[in-house]
Amino acid sequence: MDYSHLKTWHTNAREKTLHGRYITQSHILPLIQNLSGDFQVDLLGDSVQGRPVHAVTWGKGAFKILGWSQMHGNESTTTKAVFDLFKWLSDNSEVKEHANLSSKITLKLVPMLNPDGAEAYTRVNANKVDLNRDAQDRTQPESRILHQLYTGFKPDLCLNLHGQRTIFGVGNPARSATVSFLSPSQDELRTVNQSRKKGMAIIARLAEILNTFIPGQIGRYDDGFNINCVGDTLQQLNIPTLLFEAGHFHEDYDREETRAFMFLSLLGVLESAILKNWEENDAYKPYFSIPENEKCFYDIILRGLKLPEKGIEDLAIQYEEQLHNSAIHFVPKIAQIADLEKYTGHKEFDFQGAEPVFSSDFVLQEGAILEELEVNGKLPTTFSLKS
Ligand SMILES: [Zn+2]
């Protein structure tokens, strides 16, 4: 596949009815209903609050891929990428070149596993349960839907599609972890067995593809074992499972750029499934060269402020995402007041020891909202994002 051509296709032809961070079932239902006859739509069951959960199936091939997005309701970037993929698969002129895809692959995707969480813009479901810690107990209807799906479909490969916060970076000097991956463990010893190697080989290929677009911005998650996570549970059943984490890219708080990289990653998985790149010797090894994700970023760092009773310190601001009137607001809150030499800000300001002016009712502490800052009578620096 020609990925730079595909990136251009994505810029021009992606599913434009979906935009930004707040993606709910009312956004995706019309798209599901309008899918062409090449797609099969199945109702799998209902969420806690009675919202339907659907699976969309494409292709008739022997190699079966199962994926699900928005298991965490506020992680919508991969959902947008899933519908971009549906649009690409529907675009005959594009798919013609890859006509053998549908005869080799069966792709089954659940675009929104947690529609109640999506509506409320929460990680958890309506009962406040993290579905990615419910794989063993399956106390929630959404967990039972997923369990029934993978036991019935018997996938050869699973895709666990998520989004991550802006706090993750990779490398030294640190760069934003725009996309991160994991081939999860299936035991406490983190044994690298055949099933994990298969996932590692695919991720190594995805990192290779993405490195041409976002060099040094691809991370690898810690593989500590937790049997309550869906990925670890599937690995234990010897089903290779890839964790995708859509992260931050420059000032793209709407995650429209990252969405393209997730789209390319999904296509990279299809390519791997056809070429079976994991059969090559040592194809999994480059996985270990992908740098590990670290918590080393803040949205904004204000350096060298002379603070009352504290002296010269740095101040970190992190946006808190809040849902108001069907829109996500990014509220700038003080996350840390300290020497932040080891951290990087997606945006940084150096005040070189200058003294800020706070209003008399402002309490300088972690958690306080700081919309703007005035220093030395200059125009205030504002931290608000466009709404
Ligand atoms: Zn998640």
Short mmCIF file of C-alpha atoms and ligand atoms in Angstrom, two decimals:
data_model
loop_
_atom_site.label_atom_id
_atom_site.label_comp_id
_atom_site.label_asym_id
_atom_site.label_seq_id
_atom_site.Cartn_x
_atom_site.Cartn_y
_atom_site.Cartn_z
CA MET A 1 0.00 0.00 0.00
CA ASP A 2 1.12 3.55 -0.72
CA TYR A 3 0.64 5.23 2.66
CA SER A 4 1.41 8.79 1.59
CA HIS A 5 -1.27 8.41 -1.09
CA LEU A 6 -3.63 7.02 1.57
CA LYS A 7 -2.84 9.95 3.86
CA THR A 8 -3.81 12.34 1.04
CA TRP A 9 -7.00 10.34 0.46
CA HIS A 10 -7.76 10.73 4.17
CA THR A 11 -7.24 14.51 4.09
CA ASN A 12 -9.68 14.84 1.19
CA ALA A 13 -12.22 12.08 1.68
CA ARG A 14 -12.42 11.08 5.35
CA GLU A 15 -15.86 10.80 7.01
CA LYS A 16 -16.45 14.54 7.42
CA THR A 17 -19.67 14.32 9.42
CA LEU A 18 -17.53 13.24 12.39
CA HIS A 19 -15.32 15.92 13.91
CA GLY A 20 -13.72 16.77 17.25
CA ARG A 21 -13.73 14.89 20.55
CA TYR A 22 -17.41 14.54 21.39
CA ILE A 23 -18.61 11.59 19.31
CA THR A 24 -21.85 9.97 20.49
CA GLN A 25 -24.21 7.36 19.18
CA SER A 26 -26.40 10.00 17.53
CA HIS A 27 -23.39 10.93 15.36
CA ILE A 28 -22.67 7.39 14.20
CA LEU A 29 -26.15 5.80 13.87
CA PRO A 30 -26.96 7.55 10.55
CA LEU A 31 -23.59 6.42 9.19
CA ILE A 32 -24.22 2.81 10.23
CA GLN A 33 -27.70 2.91 8.69
CA ASN A 34 -26.32 4.25 5.40
CA LEU A 35 -23.56 1.66 4.93
CA SER A 36 -23.70 -0.08 1.54
CA GLY A 37 -24.66 -3.70 0.96
CA ASP A 38 -20.99 -4.70 1.25
CA PHE A 39 -21.36 -4.27 5.00
CA GLN A 40 -23.41 -6.37 7.37
CA VAL A 41 -24.73 -4.65 10.50
CA ASP A 42 -25.64 -6.71 13.57
CA LEU A 43 -27.30 -5.55 16.76
CA LEU A 44 -25.33 -7.18 19.56
CA GLY A 45 -27.34 -5.97 22.56
CA ASP A 46 -28.02 -2.92 24.68
CA SER A 47 -25.95 -0.81 27.03
CA VAL A 48 -26.92 -0.15 30.67
CA GLN A 49 -29.12 2.78 29.59
CA GLY A 50 -30.60 0.85 26.66
CA ARG A 51 -28.52 2.22 23.80
CA PRO A 52 -27.94 -0.38 21.04
CA VAL A 53 -24.41 -1.71 20.44
CA HIS A 54 -23.68 -2.69 16.83
CA ALA A 55 -21.04 -4.66 14.98
CA VAL A 56 -20.20 -3.93 11.36
CA THR A 57 -18.76 -6.77 9.24
CA TRP A 58 -16.96 -6.47 5.93
CA GLY A 59 -15.31 -9.14 3.75
CA LYS A 60 -15.62 -12.90 3.52
CA GLY A 61 -12.04 -14.02 3.99
CA ALA A 62 -10.65 -16.73 6.22
CA PHE A 63 -8.53 -14.41 8.38
CA LYS A 64 -10.83 -12.87 10.99
CA ILE A 65 -10.10 -9.52 12.63
CA LEU A 66 -12.24 -8.23 15.49
CA GLY A 67 -11.94 -4.66 16.77
CA TRP A 68 -13.85 -2.39 19.13
CA SER A 69 -13.62 1.34 19.76
CA GLN A 70 -14.89 3.67 22.49
CA MET A 71 -14.85 0.99 25.19
CA HIS A 72 -13.85 4.12 27.09
CA GLY A 73 -16.56 6.63 26.19
CA ASN A 74 -14.35 9.71 25.99
CA GLU A 75 -11.81 8.08 23.64
CA SER A 76 -13.34 8.85 20.27
CA THR A 77 -10.38 9.31 17.90
CA THR A 78 -10.28 5.66 16.82
CA THR A 79 -14.06 5.71 16.25
CA LYS A 80 -13.54 8.46 13.69
CA ALA A 81 -10.77 6.37 12.10
CA VAL A 82 -13.05 3.31 11.97
CA PHE A 83 -15.65 5.27 9.96
CA ASP A 84 -12.87 6.64 7.74
CA LEU A 85 -11.94 3.02 7.07
CA PHE A 86 -15.58 2.14 6.25
CA LYS A 87 -15.61 5.07 3.82
CA TRP A 88 -12.38 3.91 2.23
CA LEU A 89 -13.69 0.36 1.89
CA SER A 90 -16.85 1.78 0.28
CA ASP A 91 -14.88 3.83 -2.23
CA ASN A 92 -14.71 1.43 -5.18
CA SER A 93 -12.00 3.23 -7.12
CA GLU A 94 -9.70 3.02 -4.10
CA VAL A 95 -10.44 -0.54 -3.06
CA LYS A 96 -10.19 -1.95 -6.59
CA GLU A 97 -6.43 -2.06 -6.29
CA HIS A 98 -6.88 -4.11 -3.14
CA ALA A 99 -9.70 -6.26 -4.47
CA ASN A 100 -8.24 -9.36 -2.88
CA LEU A 101 -8.80 -7.86 0.58
CA SER A 102 -12.42 -8.91 0.91
CA SER A 103 -11.64 -12.47 -0.18
CA LYS A 104 -8.84 -12.84 2.37
CA ILE A 105 -10.15 -10.96 5.39
CA THR A 106 -13.30 -10.79 7.47
CA LEU A 107 -13.29 -7.56 9.42
CA LYS A 108 -15.73 -7.12 12.29
CA LEU A 109 -15.71 -3.77 14.10
CA VAL A 110 -17.76 -2.46 17.01
CA PRO A 111 -17.51 1.31 16.50
CA MET A 112 -18.85 2.21 19.97
CA LEU A 113 -18.84 -0.41 22.73
CA ASN A 114 -19.73 2.07 25.49
CA PRO A 115 -22.40 4.42 24.06
CA ASP A 116 -23.51 5.60 27.54
CA GLY A 117 -19.97 6.69 28.39
CA ALA A 118 -19.72 8.36 24.98
CA GLU A 119 -22.89 10.34 25.68
CA ALA A 120 -21.68 11.45 29.14
CA TYR A 121 -18.06 11.86 27.89
CA THR A 122 -16.71 9.52 30.58
CA ARG A 123 -14.16 6.72 30.52
CA VAL A 124 -16.51 4.45 32.49
CA ASN A 125 -19.97 3.12 31.56
CA ALA A 126 -23.29 4.27 33.11
CA ASN A 127 -22.62 2.14 36.23
CA LYS A 128 -19.23 3.84 36.61
CA VAL A 129 -17.37 0.63 35.73
CA ASP A 130 -14.18 0.67 33.67
CA LEU A 131 -15.02 -1.97 31.04
CA ASN A 132 -11.32 -2.60 30.49
CA ARG A 133 -11.08 -3.93 34.07
CA ASP A 134 -14.17 -6.11 33.77
CA ALA A 135 -12.92 -8.80 31.38
CA GLN A 136 -13.02 -11.61 33.96
CA ASP A 137 -16.08 -10.74 36.08
CA ARG A 138 -18.17 -9.33 33.23
CA THR A 139 -20.52 -7.53 35.60
CA GLN A 140 -21.67 -5.14 32.84
CA PRO A 141 -23.86 -5.75 29.77
CA GLU A 142 -21.22 -4.16 27.51
CA SER A 143 -18.59 -6.62 28.85
CA ARG A 144 -20.93 -9.55 28.18
CA ILE A 145 -21.60 -8.27 24.65
CA LEU A 146 -17.87 -8.22 23.90
CA HIS A 147 -17.30 -11.64 25.48
CA GLN A 148 -20.13 -13.19 23.49
CA LEU A 149 -18.76 -11.58 20.34
CA TYR A 150 -15.22 -12.93 20.61
CA THR A 151 -16.24 -16.40 21.79
CA GLY A 152 -18.68 -16.72 18.85
CA PHE A 153 -16.59 -15.06 16.12
CA LYS A 154 -13.29 -16.74 17.08
CA PRO A 155 -11.02 -13.99 15.73
CA ASP A 156 -7.46 -14.57 14.56
CA LEU A 157 -6.53 -11.06 15.65
CA CYS A 158 -8.11 -8.43 17.91
CA LEU A 159 -7.82 -4.63 17.93
CA ASN A 160 -8.48 -2.86 21.23
CA LEU A 161 -8.88 0.78 20.16
CA HIS A 162 -8.29 3.53 22.71
CA GLY A 163 -7.12 7.11 23.19
CA GLN A 164 -4.53 8.48 25.63
CA ARG A 165 -4.05 11.75 27.47
CA THR A 166 -1.63 14.49 26.44
CA ILE A 167 0.76 13.64 29.31
CA PHE A 168 2.62 10.87 27.47
CA GLY A 169 5.93 11.36 25.71
CA VAL A 170 8.65 9.21 24.16
CA GLY A 171 12.41 9.48 23.73
CA ASN A 172 15.00 11.94 24.92
CA PRO A 173 14.47 14.81 24.34
CA ALA A 174 10.84 13.85 24.80
CA ARG A 175 8.36 14.18 21.97
CA SER A 176 4.62 13.81 22.27
CA ALA A 177 3.44 10.18 22.05
CA THR A 178 1.06 10.72 19.16
CA VAL A 179 0.38 7.02 18.72
CA SER A 180 1.21 4.24 21.21
CA PHE A 181 0.85 0.49 20.94
CA LEU A 182 1.04 -2.60 23.10
CA SER A 183 1.15 -6.32 22.51
CA PRO A 184 -0.15 -7.26 25.99
CA SER A 185 1.20 -10.01 28.24
CA GLN A 186 -0.69 -13.24 28.90
CA ASP A 187 1.05 -14.03 32.21
CA GLU A 188 2.90 -12.41 35.11
CA LEU A 189 6.25 -13.39 33.58
CA ARG A 190 5.38 -11.43 30.41
CA THR A 191 6.40 -14.47 28.35
CA VAL A 192 7.01 -13.65 24.70
CA ASN A 193 5.12 -16.52 23.08
CA GLN A 194 4.03 -17.03 19.46
CA SER A 195 0.78 -15.14 19.92
CA ARG A 196 2.53 -12.09 21.42
CA LYS A 197 5.22 -12.23 18.74
CA LYS A 198 2.54 -12.03 16.07
CA GLY A 199 1.17 -8.85 17.66
CA MET A 200 4.67 -7.45 18.09
CA ALA A 201 5.50 -8.07 14.42
CA ILE A 202 2.38 -6.22 13.30
CA ILE A 203 3.10 -3.30 15.66
CA ALA A 204 6.71 -3.16 14.40
CA ARG A 205 5.32 -2.78 10.87
CA LEU A 206 2.83 -0.10 11.99
CA ALA A 207 5.65 1.83 13.68
CA GLU A 208 7.66 1.62 10.46
CA ILE A 209 4.74 3.02 8.46
CA LEU A 210 4.04 5.84 10.95
CA ASN A 211 7.69 6.80 11.36
CA THR A 212 7.65 8.34 7.89
CA PHE A 213 4.92 10.75 9.07
CA ILE A 214 5.63 11.28 12.79
CA PRO A 215 9.24 10.23 13.42
CA GLY A 216 9.99 9.69 17.11
CA GLN A 217 6.37 10.10 18.16
CA ILE A 218 5.41 6.43 18.41
CA GLY A 219 5.44 4.82 21.86
CA ARG A 220 5.12 1.41 23.42
CA TYR A 221 3.10 0.76 26.57
CA ASP A 222 4.28 -1.03 29.66
CA ASP A 223 3.38 -4.74 29.42
CA GLY A 224 2.60 -5.37 33.10
CA PHE A 225 0.04 -8.18 33.28
CA ASN A 226 -3.54 -7.53 34.43
CA ILE A 227 -5.99 -10.36 33.73
CA ASN A 228 -8.93 -7.98 34.23
CA CYS A 229 -7.93 -6.10 31.07
CA VAL A 230 -9.53 -7.36 27.89
CA GLY A 231 -6.27 -7.47 25.92
CA ASP A 232 -4.49 -9.59 28.54
CA THR A 233 -7.50 -11.92 28.73
CA LEU A 234 -7.53 -12.41 24.95
CA GLN A 235 -3.78 -12.98 24.88
CA GLN A 236 -4.28 -15.70 27.46
CA LEU A 237 -6.70 -17.33 25.00
CA ASN A 238 -3.85 -17.14 22.45
CA ILE A 239 -5.61 -14.50 20.37
CA PRO A 240 -3.06 -11.84 19.42
CA THR A 241 -4.45 -8.49 20.50
CA LEU A 242 -3.14 -5.06 19.61
CA LEU A 243 -3.75 -2.09 21.88
CA PHE A 244 -3.94 1.19 19.94
CA GLU A 245 -3.71 4.46 21.85
CA ALA A 246 -4.47 7.65 19.92
CA GLY A 247 -2.50 10.51 21.47
CA HIS A 248 -1.63 14.17 21.10
CA PHE A 249 -0.13 15.84 18.03
CA HIS A 250 0.99 19.49 18.16
CA GLU A 251 -2.01 21.72 18.89
CA ASP A 252 -4.51 19.18 17.63
CA TYR A 253 -6.81 18.96 20.66
CA ASP A 254 -9.62 17.87 18.32
CA ARG A 255 -7.45 14.85 17.41
CA GLU A 256 -8.14 15.30 13.72
CA GLU A 257 -4.47 14.76 12.76
CA THR A 258 -4.05 11.74 15.02
CA ARG A 259 -7.19 10.32 13.48
CA ALA A 260 -5.31 10.04 10.15
CA PHE A 261 -2.49 8.09 11.83
CA MET A 262 -5.04 5.70 13.36
CA PHE A 263 -6.62 5.24 9.93
CA LEU A 264 -3.21 4.39 8.45
CA SER A 265 -2.60 1.99 11.35
CA LEU A 266 -5.86 0.16 10.63
CA LEU A 267 -4.84 -0.18 6.98
CA GLY A 268 -1.41 -1.38 8.12
CA VAL A 269 -3.13 -4.15 10.08
CA LEU A 270 -5.06 -5.23 6.97
CA GLU A 271 -1.81 -5.24 4.98
CA SER A 272 -0.08 -7.35 7.65
CA ALA A 273 -3.00 -9.78 7.73
CA ILE A 274 -2.62 -10.37 3.99
CA LEU A 275 1.16 -10.48 3.83
CA LYS A 276 1.44 -12.36 7.15
CA ASN A 277 4.61 -10.43 7.96
CA TRP A 278 4.87 -12.20 11.34
CA GLU A 279 6.00 -15.37 9.57
CA GLU A 280 9.34 -13.78 8.78
CA ASN A 281 12.07 -14.64 11.25
CA ASP A 282 12.60 -12.04 13.92
CA ALA A 283 9.85 -9.80 12.50
CA TYR A 284 8.80 -9.11 16.11
CA LYS A 285 12.21 -7.86 17.27
CA PRO A 286 11.96 -4.20 16.15
CA TYR A 287 9.01 -3.94 18.57
CA PHE A 288 11.53 -3.69 21.41
CA SER A 289 13.21 -0.69 19.76
CA ILE A 290 10.02 1.36 20.02
CA PRO A 291 10.61 3.67 23.00
CA GLU A 292 8.40 3.20 26.07
CA ASN A 293 5.71 5.74 26.90
CA GLU A 294 6.51 8.00 29.83
CA LYS A 295 4.43 10.50 31.75
CA CYS A 296 6.60 13.51 31.00
CA PHE A 297 4.35 16.12 29.35
CA TYR A 298 1.98 18.81 30.45
CA ASP A 299 -0.23 20.86 28.18
CA ILE A 300 1.49 24.10 29.22
CA ILE A 301 4.56 24.86 31.32
CA LEU A 302 5.22 28.37 32.63
CA ARG A 303 8.91 28.51 33.56
CA GLY A 304 10.75 30.77 35.96
CA LEU A 305 7.92 32.57 37.72
CA LYS A 306 8.63 34.44 40.93
CA LEU A 307 5.77 33.24 43.10
CA PRO A 308 4.67 34.72 46.43
CA GLU A 309 6.15 32.76 49.39
CA LYS A 310 7.64 30.16 47.02
CA GLY A 311 10.42 31.91 45.14
CA ILE A 312 11.25 30.96 41.55
CA GLU A 313 9.22 27.96 40.41
CA ASP A 314 7.72 26.43 37.30
CA LEU A 315 4.01 26.02 36.94
CA ALA A 316 2.29 23.27 34.95
CA ILE A 317 -1.17 23.66 33.44
CA GLN A 318 -3.22 20.69 32.30
CA TYR A 319 -6.53 20.98 30.49
CA GLU A 320 -9.50 19.28 32.11
CA GLU A 321 -12.01 18.19 29.48
CA GLN A 322 -15.55 19.12 30.52
CA LEU A 323 -18.78 18.50 28.67
CA HIS A 324 -21.11 21.52 28.56
CA ASN A 325 -24.06 21.87 26.16
CA SER A 326 -22.85 19.05 23.90
CA ALA A 327 -19.39 20.55 23.51
CA ILE A 328 -16.06 19.72 25.11
CA HIS A 329 -14.45 22.61 26.99
CA PHE A 330 -10.77 22.51 27.83
CA VAL A 331 -10.45 24.09 31.27
CA PRO A 332 -6.86 25.13 32.15
CA LYS A 333 -6.04 23.95 35.68
CA ILE A 334 -2.82 24.15 37.66
CA ALA A 335 -1.42 20.60 37.79
CA GLN A 336 1.90 21.15 39.57
CA ILE A 337 3.99 23.96 41.07
CA ALA A 338 7.63 22.81 41.27
CA ASP A 339 10.92 22.65 39.42
CA LEU A 340 9.66 20.97 36.24
CA GLU A 341 13.01 20.50 34.53
CA LYS A 342 12.19 16.86 33.76
CA TYR A 343 8.91 17.73 32.04
CA THR A 344 8.11 19.20 28.65
CA GLY A 345 5.14 21.41 27.82
CA HIS A 346 3.25 21.09 24.57
CA LYS A 347 3.45 24.86 24.93
CA GLU A 348 6.05 26.62 27.06
CA PHE A 349 6.55 30.18 28.27
CA ASP A 350 9.74 31.38 29.98
CA PHE A 351 9.17 34.29 32.36
CA GLN A 352 12.84 34.50 33.50
CA GLY A 353 12.13 35.24 37.12
CA ALA A 354 9.40 37.81 36.56
CA GLU A 355 6.63 38.25 39.09
CA PRO A 356 3.05 37.52 38.04
CA VAL A 357 0.08 39.60 39.12
CA PHE A 358 -2.80 37.57 40.55
CA SER A 359 -6.23 38.94 41.36
CA SER A 360 -6.84 39.32 45.10
CA ASP A 361 -9.31 36.40 45.29
CA PHE A 362 -7.05 33.95 43.42
CA VAL A 363 -5.62 31.05 45.47
CA LEU A 364 -2.43 29.76 43.91
CA GLN A 365 -2.66 25.98 44.34
CA GLU A 366 -2.98 22.75 42.40
CA GLY A 367 -6.43 22.40 40.87
CA ALA A 368 -7.00 26.16 40.56
CA ILE A 369 -8.25 27.37 37.18
CA LEU A 370 -5.80 29.73 35.51
CA GLU A 371 -7.27 31.24 32.34
CA GLU A 372 -4.60 33.88 31.83
CA LEU A 373 -1.55 35.35 33.50
CA GLU A 374 -0.35 38.94 33.70
CA VAL A 375 3.36 39.55 34.29
CA ASN A 376 5.11 42.91 34.67
CA GLY A 377 2.20 44.89 33.29
CA LYS A 378 2.56 43.22 29.87
CA LEU A 379 -0.50 41.95 28.05
CA PRO A 380 -1.73 38.81 29.78
CA THR A 381 -0.81 35.43 28.33
CA THR A 382 -4.02 33.46 27.79
CA PHE A 383 -4.30 29.70 28.02
CA SER A 384 -7.82 29.22 26.71
CA LEU A 385 -8.35 26.95 23.74
CA LYS A 386 -10.89 27.79 21.08
CA SER A 387 -14.26 26.43 22.11
ZN ZN B 1 -8.94 3.65 26.95
#
